[in-house]
Tab-separated table of C-alpha atoms in Angstrom:
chain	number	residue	atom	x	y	z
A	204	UNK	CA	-1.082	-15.556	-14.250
A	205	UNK	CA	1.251	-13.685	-16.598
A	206	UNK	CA	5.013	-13.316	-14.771
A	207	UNK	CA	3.961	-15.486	-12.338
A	208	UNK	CA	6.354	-17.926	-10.952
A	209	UNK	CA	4.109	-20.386	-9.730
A	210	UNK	CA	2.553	-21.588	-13.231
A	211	UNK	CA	4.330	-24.035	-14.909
A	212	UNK	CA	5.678	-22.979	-18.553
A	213	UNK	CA	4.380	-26.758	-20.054
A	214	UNK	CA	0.738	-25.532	-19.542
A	215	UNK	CA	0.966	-22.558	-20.727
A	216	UNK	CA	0.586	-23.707	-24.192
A	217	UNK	CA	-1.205	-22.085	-27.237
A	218	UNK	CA	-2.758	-25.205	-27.870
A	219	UNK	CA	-5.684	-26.597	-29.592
A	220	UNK	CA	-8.175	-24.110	-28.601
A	221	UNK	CA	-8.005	-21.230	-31.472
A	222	UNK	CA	-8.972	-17.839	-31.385
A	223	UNK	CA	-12.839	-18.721	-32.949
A	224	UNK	CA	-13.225	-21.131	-29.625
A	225	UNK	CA	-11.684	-18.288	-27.328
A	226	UNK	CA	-13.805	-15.533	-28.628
A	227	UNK	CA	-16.712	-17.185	-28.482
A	228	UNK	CA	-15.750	-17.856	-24.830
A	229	UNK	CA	-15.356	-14.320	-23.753
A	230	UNK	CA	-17.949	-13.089	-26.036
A	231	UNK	CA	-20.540	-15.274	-24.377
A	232	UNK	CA	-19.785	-13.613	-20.866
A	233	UNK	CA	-22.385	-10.924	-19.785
A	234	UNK	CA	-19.209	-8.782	-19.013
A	235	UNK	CA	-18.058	-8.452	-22.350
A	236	UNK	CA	-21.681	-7.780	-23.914
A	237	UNK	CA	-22.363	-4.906	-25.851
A	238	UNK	CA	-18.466	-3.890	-26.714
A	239	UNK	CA	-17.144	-3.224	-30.071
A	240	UNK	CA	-16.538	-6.071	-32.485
A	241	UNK	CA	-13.115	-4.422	-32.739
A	242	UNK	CA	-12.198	-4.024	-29.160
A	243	UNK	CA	-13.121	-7.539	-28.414
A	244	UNK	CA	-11.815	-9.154	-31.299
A	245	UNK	CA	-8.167	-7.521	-30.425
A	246	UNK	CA	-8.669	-8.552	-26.941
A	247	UNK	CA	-9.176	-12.132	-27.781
A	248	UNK	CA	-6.032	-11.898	-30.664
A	249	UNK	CA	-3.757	-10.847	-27.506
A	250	UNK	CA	-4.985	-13.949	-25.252
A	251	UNK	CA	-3.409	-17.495	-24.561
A	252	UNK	CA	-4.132	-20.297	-23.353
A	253	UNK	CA	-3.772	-21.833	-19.534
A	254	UNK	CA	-3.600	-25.629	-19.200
A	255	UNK	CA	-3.788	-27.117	-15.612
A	256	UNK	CA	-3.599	-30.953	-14.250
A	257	UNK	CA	-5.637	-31.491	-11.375
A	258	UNK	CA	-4.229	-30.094	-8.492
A	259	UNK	CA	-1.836	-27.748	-10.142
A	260	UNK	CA	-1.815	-24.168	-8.552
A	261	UNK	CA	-2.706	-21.534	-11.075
A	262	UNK	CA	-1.884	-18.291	-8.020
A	263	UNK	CA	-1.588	-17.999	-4.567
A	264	UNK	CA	-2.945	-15.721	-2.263
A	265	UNK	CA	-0.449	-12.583	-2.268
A	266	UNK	CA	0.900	-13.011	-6.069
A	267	UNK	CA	0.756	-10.256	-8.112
A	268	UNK	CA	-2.796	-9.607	-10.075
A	269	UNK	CA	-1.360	-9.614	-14.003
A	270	UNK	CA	-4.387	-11.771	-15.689
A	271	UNK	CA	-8.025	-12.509	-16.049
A	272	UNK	CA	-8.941	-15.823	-16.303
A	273	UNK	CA	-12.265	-17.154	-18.112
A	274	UNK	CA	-12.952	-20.997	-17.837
A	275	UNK	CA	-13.436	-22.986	-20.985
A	276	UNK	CA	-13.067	-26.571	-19.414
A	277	UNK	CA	-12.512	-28.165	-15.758
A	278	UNK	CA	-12.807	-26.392	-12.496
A	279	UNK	CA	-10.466	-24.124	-10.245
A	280	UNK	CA	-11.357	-23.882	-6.519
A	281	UNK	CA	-10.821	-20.014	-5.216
A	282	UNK	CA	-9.754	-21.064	-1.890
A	283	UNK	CA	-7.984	-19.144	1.075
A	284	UNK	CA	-5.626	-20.673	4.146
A	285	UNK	CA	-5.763	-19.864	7.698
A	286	UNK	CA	-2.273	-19.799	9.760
A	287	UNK	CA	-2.852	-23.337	10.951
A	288	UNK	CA	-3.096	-24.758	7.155
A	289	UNK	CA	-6.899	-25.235	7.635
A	290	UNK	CA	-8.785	-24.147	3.807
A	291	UNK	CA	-12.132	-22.625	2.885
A	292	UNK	CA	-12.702	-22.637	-0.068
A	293	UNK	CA	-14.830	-19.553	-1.510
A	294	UNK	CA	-15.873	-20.544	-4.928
A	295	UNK	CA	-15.557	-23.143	-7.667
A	296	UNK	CA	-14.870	-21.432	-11.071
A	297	UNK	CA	-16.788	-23.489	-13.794
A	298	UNK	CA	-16.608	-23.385	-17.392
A	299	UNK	CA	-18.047	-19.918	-19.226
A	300	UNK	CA	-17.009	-18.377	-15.886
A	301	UNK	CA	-14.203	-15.203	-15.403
A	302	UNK	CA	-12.441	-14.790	-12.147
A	303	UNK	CA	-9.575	-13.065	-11.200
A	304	UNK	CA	-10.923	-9.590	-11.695
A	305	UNK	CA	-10.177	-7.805	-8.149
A	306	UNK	CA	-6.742	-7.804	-8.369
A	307	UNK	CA	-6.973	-7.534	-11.635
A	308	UNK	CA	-8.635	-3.984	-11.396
A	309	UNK	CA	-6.494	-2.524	-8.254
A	310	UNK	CA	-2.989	-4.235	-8.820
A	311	UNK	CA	-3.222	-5.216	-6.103
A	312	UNK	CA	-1.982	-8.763	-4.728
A	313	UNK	CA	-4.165	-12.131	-5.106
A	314	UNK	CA	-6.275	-12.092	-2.367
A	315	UNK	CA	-6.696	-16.142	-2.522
A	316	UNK	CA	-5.131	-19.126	-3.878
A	317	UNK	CA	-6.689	-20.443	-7.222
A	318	UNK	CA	-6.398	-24.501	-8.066
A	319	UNK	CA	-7.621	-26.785	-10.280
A	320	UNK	CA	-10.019	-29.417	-9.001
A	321	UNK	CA	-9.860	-31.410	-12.418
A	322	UNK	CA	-7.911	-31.049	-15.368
A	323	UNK	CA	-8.907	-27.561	-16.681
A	324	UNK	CA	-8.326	-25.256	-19.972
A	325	UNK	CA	-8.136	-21.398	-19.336
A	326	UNK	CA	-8.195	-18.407	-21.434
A	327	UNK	CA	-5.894	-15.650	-19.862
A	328	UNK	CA	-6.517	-12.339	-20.596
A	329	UNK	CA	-3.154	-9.829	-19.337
A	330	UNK	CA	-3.974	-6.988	-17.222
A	331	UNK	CA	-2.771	-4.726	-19.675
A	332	UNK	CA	-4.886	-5.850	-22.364
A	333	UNK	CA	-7.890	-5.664	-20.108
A	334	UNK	CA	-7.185	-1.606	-18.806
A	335	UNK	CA	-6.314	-0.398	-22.393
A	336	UNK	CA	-10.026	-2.241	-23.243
A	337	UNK	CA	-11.767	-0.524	-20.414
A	338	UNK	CA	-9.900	3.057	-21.424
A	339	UNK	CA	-11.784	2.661	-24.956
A	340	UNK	CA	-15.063	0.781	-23.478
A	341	UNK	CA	-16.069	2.749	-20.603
A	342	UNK	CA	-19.481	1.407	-20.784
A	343	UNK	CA	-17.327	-1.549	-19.518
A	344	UNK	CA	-17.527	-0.388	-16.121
A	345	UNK	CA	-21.392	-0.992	-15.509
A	346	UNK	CA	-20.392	-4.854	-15.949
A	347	UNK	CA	-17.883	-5.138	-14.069
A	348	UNK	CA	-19.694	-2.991	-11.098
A	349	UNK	CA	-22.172	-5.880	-11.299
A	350	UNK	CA	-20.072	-9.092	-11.140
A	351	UNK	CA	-18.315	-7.088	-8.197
A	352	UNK	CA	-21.652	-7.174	-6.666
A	353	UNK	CA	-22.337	-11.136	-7.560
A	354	UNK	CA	-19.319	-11.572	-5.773
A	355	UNK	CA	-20.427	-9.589	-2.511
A	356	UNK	CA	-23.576	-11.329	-2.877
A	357	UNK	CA	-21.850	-14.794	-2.933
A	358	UNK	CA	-19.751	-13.730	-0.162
A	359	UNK	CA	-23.084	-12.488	2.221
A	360	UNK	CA	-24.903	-16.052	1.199
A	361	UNK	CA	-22.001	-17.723	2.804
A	362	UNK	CA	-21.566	-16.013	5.377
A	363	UNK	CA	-25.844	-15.625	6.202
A	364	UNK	CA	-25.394	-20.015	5.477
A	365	UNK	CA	-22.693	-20.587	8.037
A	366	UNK	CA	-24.419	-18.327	10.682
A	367	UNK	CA	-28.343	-19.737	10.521
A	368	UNK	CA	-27.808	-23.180	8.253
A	369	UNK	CA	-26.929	-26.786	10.117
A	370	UNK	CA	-24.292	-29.006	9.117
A	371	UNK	CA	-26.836	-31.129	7.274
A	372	UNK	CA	-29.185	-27.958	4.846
A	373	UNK	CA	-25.245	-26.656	4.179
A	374	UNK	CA	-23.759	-29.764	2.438
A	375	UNK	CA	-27.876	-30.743	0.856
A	376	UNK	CA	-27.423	-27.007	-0.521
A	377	UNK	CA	-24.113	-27.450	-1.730
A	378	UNK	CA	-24.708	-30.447	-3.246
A	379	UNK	CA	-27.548	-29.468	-4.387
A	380	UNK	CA	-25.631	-26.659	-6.421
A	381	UNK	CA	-22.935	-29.189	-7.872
A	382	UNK	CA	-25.760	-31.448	-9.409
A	383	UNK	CA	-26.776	-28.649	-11.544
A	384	UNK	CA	-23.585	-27.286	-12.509
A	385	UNK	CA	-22.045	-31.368	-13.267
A	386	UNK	CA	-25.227	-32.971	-12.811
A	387	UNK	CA	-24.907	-36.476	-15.400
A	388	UNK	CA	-28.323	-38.500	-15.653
A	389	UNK	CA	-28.068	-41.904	-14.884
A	390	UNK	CA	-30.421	-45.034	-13.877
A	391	UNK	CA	-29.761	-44.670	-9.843
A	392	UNK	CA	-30.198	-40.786	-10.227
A	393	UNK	CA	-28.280	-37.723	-10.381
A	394	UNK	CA	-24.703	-37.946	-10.356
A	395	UNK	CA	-22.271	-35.137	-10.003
A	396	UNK	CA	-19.507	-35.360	-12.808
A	397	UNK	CA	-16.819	-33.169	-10.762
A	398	UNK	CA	-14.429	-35.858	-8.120
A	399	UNK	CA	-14.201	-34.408	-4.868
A	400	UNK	CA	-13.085	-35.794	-2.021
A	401	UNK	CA	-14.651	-35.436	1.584
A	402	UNK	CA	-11.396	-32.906	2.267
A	403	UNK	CA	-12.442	-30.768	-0.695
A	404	UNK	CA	-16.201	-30.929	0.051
A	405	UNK	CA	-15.649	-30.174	3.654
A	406	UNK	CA	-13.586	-27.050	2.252
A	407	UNK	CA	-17.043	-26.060	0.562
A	408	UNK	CA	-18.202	-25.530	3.800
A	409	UNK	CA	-15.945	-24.388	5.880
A	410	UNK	CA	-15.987	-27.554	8.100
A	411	UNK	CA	-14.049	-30.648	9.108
A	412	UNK	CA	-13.676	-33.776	6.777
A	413	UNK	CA	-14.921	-36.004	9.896
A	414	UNK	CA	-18.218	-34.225	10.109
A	415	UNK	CA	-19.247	-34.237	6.170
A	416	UNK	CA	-18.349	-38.143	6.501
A	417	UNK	CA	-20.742	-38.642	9.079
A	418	UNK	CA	-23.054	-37.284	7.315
A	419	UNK	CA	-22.822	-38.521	4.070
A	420	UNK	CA	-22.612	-41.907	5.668
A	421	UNK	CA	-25.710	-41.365	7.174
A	422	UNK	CA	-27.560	-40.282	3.830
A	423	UNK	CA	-25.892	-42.825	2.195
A	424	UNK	CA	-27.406	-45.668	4.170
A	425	UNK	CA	-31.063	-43.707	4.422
A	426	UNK	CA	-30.598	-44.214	0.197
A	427	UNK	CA	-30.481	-40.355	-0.463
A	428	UNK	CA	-27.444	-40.668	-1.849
A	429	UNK	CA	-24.151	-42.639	-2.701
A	430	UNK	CA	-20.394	-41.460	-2.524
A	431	UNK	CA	-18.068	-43.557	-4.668
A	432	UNK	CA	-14.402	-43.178	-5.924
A	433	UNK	CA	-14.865	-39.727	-5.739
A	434	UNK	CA	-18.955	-38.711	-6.967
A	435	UNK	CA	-22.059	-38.295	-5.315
A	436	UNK	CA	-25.154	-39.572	-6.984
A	437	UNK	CA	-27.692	-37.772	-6.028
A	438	UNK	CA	-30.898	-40.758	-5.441
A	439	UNK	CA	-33.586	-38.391	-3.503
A	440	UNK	CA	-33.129	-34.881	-4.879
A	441	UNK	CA	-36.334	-34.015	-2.944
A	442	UNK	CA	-34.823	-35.200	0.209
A	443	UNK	CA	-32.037	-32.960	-0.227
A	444	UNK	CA	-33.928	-29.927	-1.289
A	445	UNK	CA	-36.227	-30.297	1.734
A	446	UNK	CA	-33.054	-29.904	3.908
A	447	UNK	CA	-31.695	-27.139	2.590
A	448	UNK	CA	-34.823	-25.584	2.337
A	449	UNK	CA	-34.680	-22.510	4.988
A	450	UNK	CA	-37.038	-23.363	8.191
């Protein structure tokens, strides 16, 4: 985030990714369709680039709102912290996605922490940029209304999960979702490109690292699945879809 202290200056680099790469990145967002070559070309002449390790904290929950974030490479977990340290994590940004846009909009604080989950590649967009865009665009706002909405929608399906899914359809769902977002074909099935660990995965879901072990354990030795050095290969997909399947 722009005036942040918690970024780190070495990955806030210019970089190899040039303007032609970033604007096709924020051109290729739904928010950003339909607005003037112009407008969107000076918007993309004013961005940077954001380079996180895994692990590296891009903003916590409470900083101030000063960027907009679209993902060209990696992952960043949207995650928030309860007063005894335990995590949830609300979403996984993946690349061609923009987050970041609440506070963004109010100026107000971050209202979660945002970390990557695997080396990552960001292009930041300042808040100040983004206003003086929407001033000239105003046909900006019907966008933004409706990835406000994805995001209550997102937020409901969790919530509607936790209260009427088991243990078991929650991770099979989750999982489910990973394969197609890093799903990698290979000859003992499909096999999730993002490492996560059973903390991170439990995060997902809002539940303890004991009881997602248990359970992929148990899939693991009914051949549904296998959890190495960090991926899940998905072996029976069909399995796992008829478990997360609502009953």
């Amino acid at each position: 985030m722009h005036g942040v202290g918690t970024m780190v200056a070495a990955s806030s680099q210019a970089g190899a990714l040039g303007a032609e790469e970033r604007a096709r990145l924020i051109r290729g967002h739904f928010l950003f369709a339909g607005i003037e070559p112009r407008h969107l070309d000076s918007l993309v002449r004013t961005s940077r680039v954001q380079r996180l390790a895994r692990g590296e904290t891009l903003f916590r929950q409470g900083d101030d709102g000063g960027a907009l974030y679209a993902v060209h490479s990696g992952a960043i977990r949207i995650s928030v912290s309860g007063a005894e340290g335990k995590e949830l994590t609300l979403a996984l940004m993946e690349p061609g996605d923009v987050f970041g846009e609440i506070a963004l909009l109010d100026g107000l604080a971050r209202t979660a922490d945002a970390r990557a989950v695997e080396k990552s590649e960001l292009v930041v967009i300042h808040r100040a940029d983004f206003l003086s865009l929407l001033e000239r665009e105003p046909k900006l706002a019907r966008p933004i209304i409706e990835m406000l909405c994805e995001r209550l929608r997102q937020t409901n399906e969790f919530v509607i999960d936790a209260a009427f899914l088991d243990l078991r359809a929650r991770l099979a769902k989750r999982l489910l979702s990973l394969a197609i977002a890093h799903g990698q074909e290979t000859a003992d099935g499909m096999r999730i490109g993002l490492k996560l660990s059973q903390s991170e995965i439990a995060q997902l879901l809002g539940v303890t690292r004991e009881a997602v072990n248990k359970q992929l354990n148990a899939w693991s030795r009914d051949g549904i699945l296998t959890f190495e050095a960090g991926h899940v290969t998905l072996m029976k997909q069909d399995v796992l879809r008829a478990l997360a399947a609502p009953h």
